[in-house]
Tab-separated table of C-alpha atoms in Angstrom:
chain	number	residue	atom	x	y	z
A	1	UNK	CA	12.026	-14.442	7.092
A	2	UNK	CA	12.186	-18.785	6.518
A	3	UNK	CA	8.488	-19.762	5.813
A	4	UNK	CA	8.667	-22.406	7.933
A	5	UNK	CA	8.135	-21.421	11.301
A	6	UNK	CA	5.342	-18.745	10.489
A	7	UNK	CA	4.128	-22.367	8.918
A	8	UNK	CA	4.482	-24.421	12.372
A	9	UNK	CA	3.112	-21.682	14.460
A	10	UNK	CA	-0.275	-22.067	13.030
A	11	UNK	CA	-0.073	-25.904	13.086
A	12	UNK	CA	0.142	-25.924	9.266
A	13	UNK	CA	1.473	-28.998	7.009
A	14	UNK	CA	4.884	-27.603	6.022
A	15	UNK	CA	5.204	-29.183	2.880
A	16	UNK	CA	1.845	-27.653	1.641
A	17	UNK	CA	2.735	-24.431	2.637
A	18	UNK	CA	5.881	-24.333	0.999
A	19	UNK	CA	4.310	-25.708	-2.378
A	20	UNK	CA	1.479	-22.979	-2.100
A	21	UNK	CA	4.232	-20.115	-2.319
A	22	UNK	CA	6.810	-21.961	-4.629
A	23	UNK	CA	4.850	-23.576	-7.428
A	24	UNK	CA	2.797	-20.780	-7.637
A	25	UNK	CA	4.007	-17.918	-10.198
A	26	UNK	CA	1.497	-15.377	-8.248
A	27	UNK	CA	2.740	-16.141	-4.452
A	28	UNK	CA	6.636	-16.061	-5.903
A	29	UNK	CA	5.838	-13.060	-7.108
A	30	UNK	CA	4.379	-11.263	-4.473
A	31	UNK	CA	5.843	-12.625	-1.625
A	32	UNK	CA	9.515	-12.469	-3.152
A	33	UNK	CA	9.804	-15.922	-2.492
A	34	UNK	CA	13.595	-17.529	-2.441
A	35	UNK	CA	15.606	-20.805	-1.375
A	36	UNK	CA	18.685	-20.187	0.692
A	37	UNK	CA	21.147	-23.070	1.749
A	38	UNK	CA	21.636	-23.081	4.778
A	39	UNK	CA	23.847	-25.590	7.541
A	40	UNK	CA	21.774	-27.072	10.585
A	41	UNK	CA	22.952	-27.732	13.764
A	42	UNK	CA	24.183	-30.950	12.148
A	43	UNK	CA	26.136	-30.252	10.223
A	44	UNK	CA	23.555	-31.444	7.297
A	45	UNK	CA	22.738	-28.887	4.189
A	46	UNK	CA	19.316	-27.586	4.111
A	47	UNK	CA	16.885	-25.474	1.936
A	48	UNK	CA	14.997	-23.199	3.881
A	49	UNK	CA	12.375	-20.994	1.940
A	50	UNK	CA	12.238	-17.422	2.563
A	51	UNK	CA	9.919	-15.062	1.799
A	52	UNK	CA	10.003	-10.972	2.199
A	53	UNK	CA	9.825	-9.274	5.408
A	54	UNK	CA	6.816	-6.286	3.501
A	55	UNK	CA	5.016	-10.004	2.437
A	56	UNK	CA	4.519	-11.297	6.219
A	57	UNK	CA	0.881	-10.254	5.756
A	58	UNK	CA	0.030	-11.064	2.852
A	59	UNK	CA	1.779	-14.059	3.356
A	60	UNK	CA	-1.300	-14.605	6.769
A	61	UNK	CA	-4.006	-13.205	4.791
A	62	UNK	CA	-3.381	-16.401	2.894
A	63	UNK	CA	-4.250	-18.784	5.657
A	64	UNK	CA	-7.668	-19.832	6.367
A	65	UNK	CA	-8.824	-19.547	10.066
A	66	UNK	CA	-10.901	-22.006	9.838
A	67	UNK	CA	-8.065	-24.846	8.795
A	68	UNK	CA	-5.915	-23.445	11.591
A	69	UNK	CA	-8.723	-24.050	14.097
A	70	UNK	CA	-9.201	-27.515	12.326
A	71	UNK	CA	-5.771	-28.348	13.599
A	72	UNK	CA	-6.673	-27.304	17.312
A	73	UNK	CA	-5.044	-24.210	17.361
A	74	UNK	CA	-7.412	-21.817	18.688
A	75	UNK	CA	-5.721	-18.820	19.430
A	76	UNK	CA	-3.759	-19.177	16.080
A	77	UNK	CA	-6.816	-19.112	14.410
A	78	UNK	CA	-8.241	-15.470	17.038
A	79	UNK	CA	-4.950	-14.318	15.758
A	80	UNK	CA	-5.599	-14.182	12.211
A	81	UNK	CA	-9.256	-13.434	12.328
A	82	UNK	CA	-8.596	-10.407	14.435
A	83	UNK	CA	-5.557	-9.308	11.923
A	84	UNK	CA	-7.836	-9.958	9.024
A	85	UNK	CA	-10.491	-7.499	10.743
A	86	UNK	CA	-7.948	-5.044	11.699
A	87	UNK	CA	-6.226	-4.829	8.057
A	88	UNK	CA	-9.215	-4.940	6.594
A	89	UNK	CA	-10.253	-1.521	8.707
A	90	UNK	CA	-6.836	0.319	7.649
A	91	UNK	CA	-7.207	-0.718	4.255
A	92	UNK	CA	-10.570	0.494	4.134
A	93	UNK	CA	-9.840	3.558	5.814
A	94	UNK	CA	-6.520	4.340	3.603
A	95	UNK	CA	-9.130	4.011	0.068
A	96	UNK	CA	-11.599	6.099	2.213
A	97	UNK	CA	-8.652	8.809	2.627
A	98	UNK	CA	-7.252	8.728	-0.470
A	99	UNK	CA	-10.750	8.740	-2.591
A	100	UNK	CA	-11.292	12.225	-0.061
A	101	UNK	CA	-7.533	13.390	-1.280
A	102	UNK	CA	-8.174	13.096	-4.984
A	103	UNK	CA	-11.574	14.618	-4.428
A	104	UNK	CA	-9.432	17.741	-2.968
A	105	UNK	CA	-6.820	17.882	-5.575
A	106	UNK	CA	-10.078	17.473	-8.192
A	107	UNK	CA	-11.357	20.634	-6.353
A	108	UNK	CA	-8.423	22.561	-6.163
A	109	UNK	CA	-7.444	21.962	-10.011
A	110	UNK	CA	-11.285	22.702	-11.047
A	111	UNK	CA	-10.759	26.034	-9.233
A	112	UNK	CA	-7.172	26.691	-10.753
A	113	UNK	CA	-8.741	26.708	-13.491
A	114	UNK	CA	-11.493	29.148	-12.831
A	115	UNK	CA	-8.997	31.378	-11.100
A	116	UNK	CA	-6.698	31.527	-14.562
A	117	UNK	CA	-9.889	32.358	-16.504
A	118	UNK	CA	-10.697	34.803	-14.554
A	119	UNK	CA	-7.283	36.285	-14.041
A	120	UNK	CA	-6.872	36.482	-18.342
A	121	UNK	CA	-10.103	38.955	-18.533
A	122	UNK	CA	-9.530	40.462	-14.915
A	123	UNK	CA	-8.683	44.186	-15.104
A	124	UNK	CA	-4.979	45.505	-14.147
A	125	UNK	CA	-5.547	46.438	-10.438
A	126	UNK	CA	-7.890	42.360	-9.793
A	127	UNK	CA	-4.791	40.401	-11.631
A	128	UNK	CA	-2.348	40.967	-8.243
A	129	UNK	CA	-5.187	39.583	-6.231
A	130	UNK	CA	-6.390	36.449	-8.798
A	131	UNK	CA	-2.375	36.032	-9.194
A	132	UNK	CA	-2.158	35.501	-5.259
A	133	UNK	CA	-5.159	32.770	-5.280
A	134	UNK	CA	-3.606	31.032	-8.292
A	135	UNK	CA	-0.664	30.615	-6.220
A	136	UNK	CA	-2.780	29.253	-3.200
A	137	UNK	CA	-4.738	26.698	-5.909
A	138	UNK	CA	-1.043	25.834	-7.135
A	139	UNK	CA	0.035	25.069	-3.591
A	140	UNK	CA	-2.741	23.076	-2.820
A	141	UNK	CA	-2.257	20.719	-6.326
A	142	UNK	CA	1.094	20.266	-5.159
A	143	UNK	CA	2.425	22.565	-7.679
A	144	UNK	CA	3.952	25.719	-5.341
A	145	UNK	CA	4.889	28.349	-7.922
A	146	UNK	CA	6.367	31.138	-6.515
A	147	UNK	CA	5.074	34.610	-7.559
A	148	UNK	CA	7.565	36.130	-10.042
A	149	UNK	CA	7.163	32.502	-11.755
A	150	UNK	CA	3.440	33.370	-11.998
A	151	UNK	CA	4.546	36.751	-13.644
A	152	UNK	CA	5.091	34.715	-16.426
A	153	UNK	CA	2.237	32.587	-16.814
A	154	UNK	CA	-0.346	33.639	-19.721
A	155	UNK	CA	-3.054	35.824	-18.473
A	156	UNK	CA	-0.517	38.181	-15.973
C-alpha cells in the first residue's frame, strides 16, 4: 500500500517518513519498499512510495507513540500502543509454542531412538510390537513410515 497515508494518519512529517524507509538499506529491505509513478487528479506525474502489504506492521512497530501523541493525535498514538501490546503477546506466545513443539519432536526422536535399540536386541515375537511403536515415534517426528517400509529398516 502508498506510505503516505499510513504516514498522515498518525500526523507524521511525510517527508521523514519516506526518507526513514528509502535511504535506509534495512527498511527497503524488509518492508519491500518501491516508487511507482503514478497520475493525480491533475493530471500532474507523481511518485508515490509503496511498501508491502505482509510489512504494514512492521512498517507501525516503527513509529514511536510517543511522537504521534507529540503531534496531538491521541488515539493514533492508543492505537499503536495497544497493537504493540497485542503483537507483542502473539509473538510471545508463537516462541512459547514453538520452543514446546521442538521440545516434543526432541522427545519423540530421543524415544525413536530407544525404540530402534531396543527393537535390534528384542526377541522374534517383541520386534512386531517395538516395530508398531517405531511407527507411532515416526509419525509423531513427522516421518510416517508405513509398516512394510519398516520391514526393511535394520533391526526387523
Amino acid at each position: 500500500p502508498p506510505l503516505k497515508p499510513l504516514s498522515d494518519l498518525f500526523g507524521l512529517r511525510w517527508e521523514r517518513q519516506r526518507q526513514k524507509v528509502t535511504k535506509s538499506a534495512f527498511y527497503s529491505r524488509h518492508l519491500g519498499v518501491c516508487t511507482l509513478h503514478v497520475w493525480g487528479a491533475d493530471g500532474q506525474k507523481r511518485e508515490q512510495t509503496c511498501i508491502l502489504v505482509p510489512s504494514v506492521a512492521a512498517y507501525l512497530l516503527s513509529i514511536n507513540p510517543d511522537l504521534v501523541r507529540a503531534q496531538g493525535n491521541e488515539s493514533g498514538a492508543d492505537y499503536l500502543e495497544a497493537k504493540i501490546v497485542e503483537w507483542n503477546a502473539v509473538i510471545h506466545e508463537y516462541e512459547e509454542m514453538a520452543g514446546h513443539l521442538e521440545r516434543v519432536r526432541q522427545t519423540s526422536q530421543t524415544r525413536l531412538t530407544t525404540l530402534m535399540k531396543a527393537r535390534e536386541i528384542a526377541l522374534p515375537h517383541e520386534r512386531q510390537a517395538i516395530t508398531r511403536l517405531v511407527a507411532k515415534a515416526l509419525q509423531e517426528c513427522g516421518e510416517p513410515v508405513s509398516m512394510p517400509e519398516q520391514q526393511a529398516l535394520p533391526g526387523v
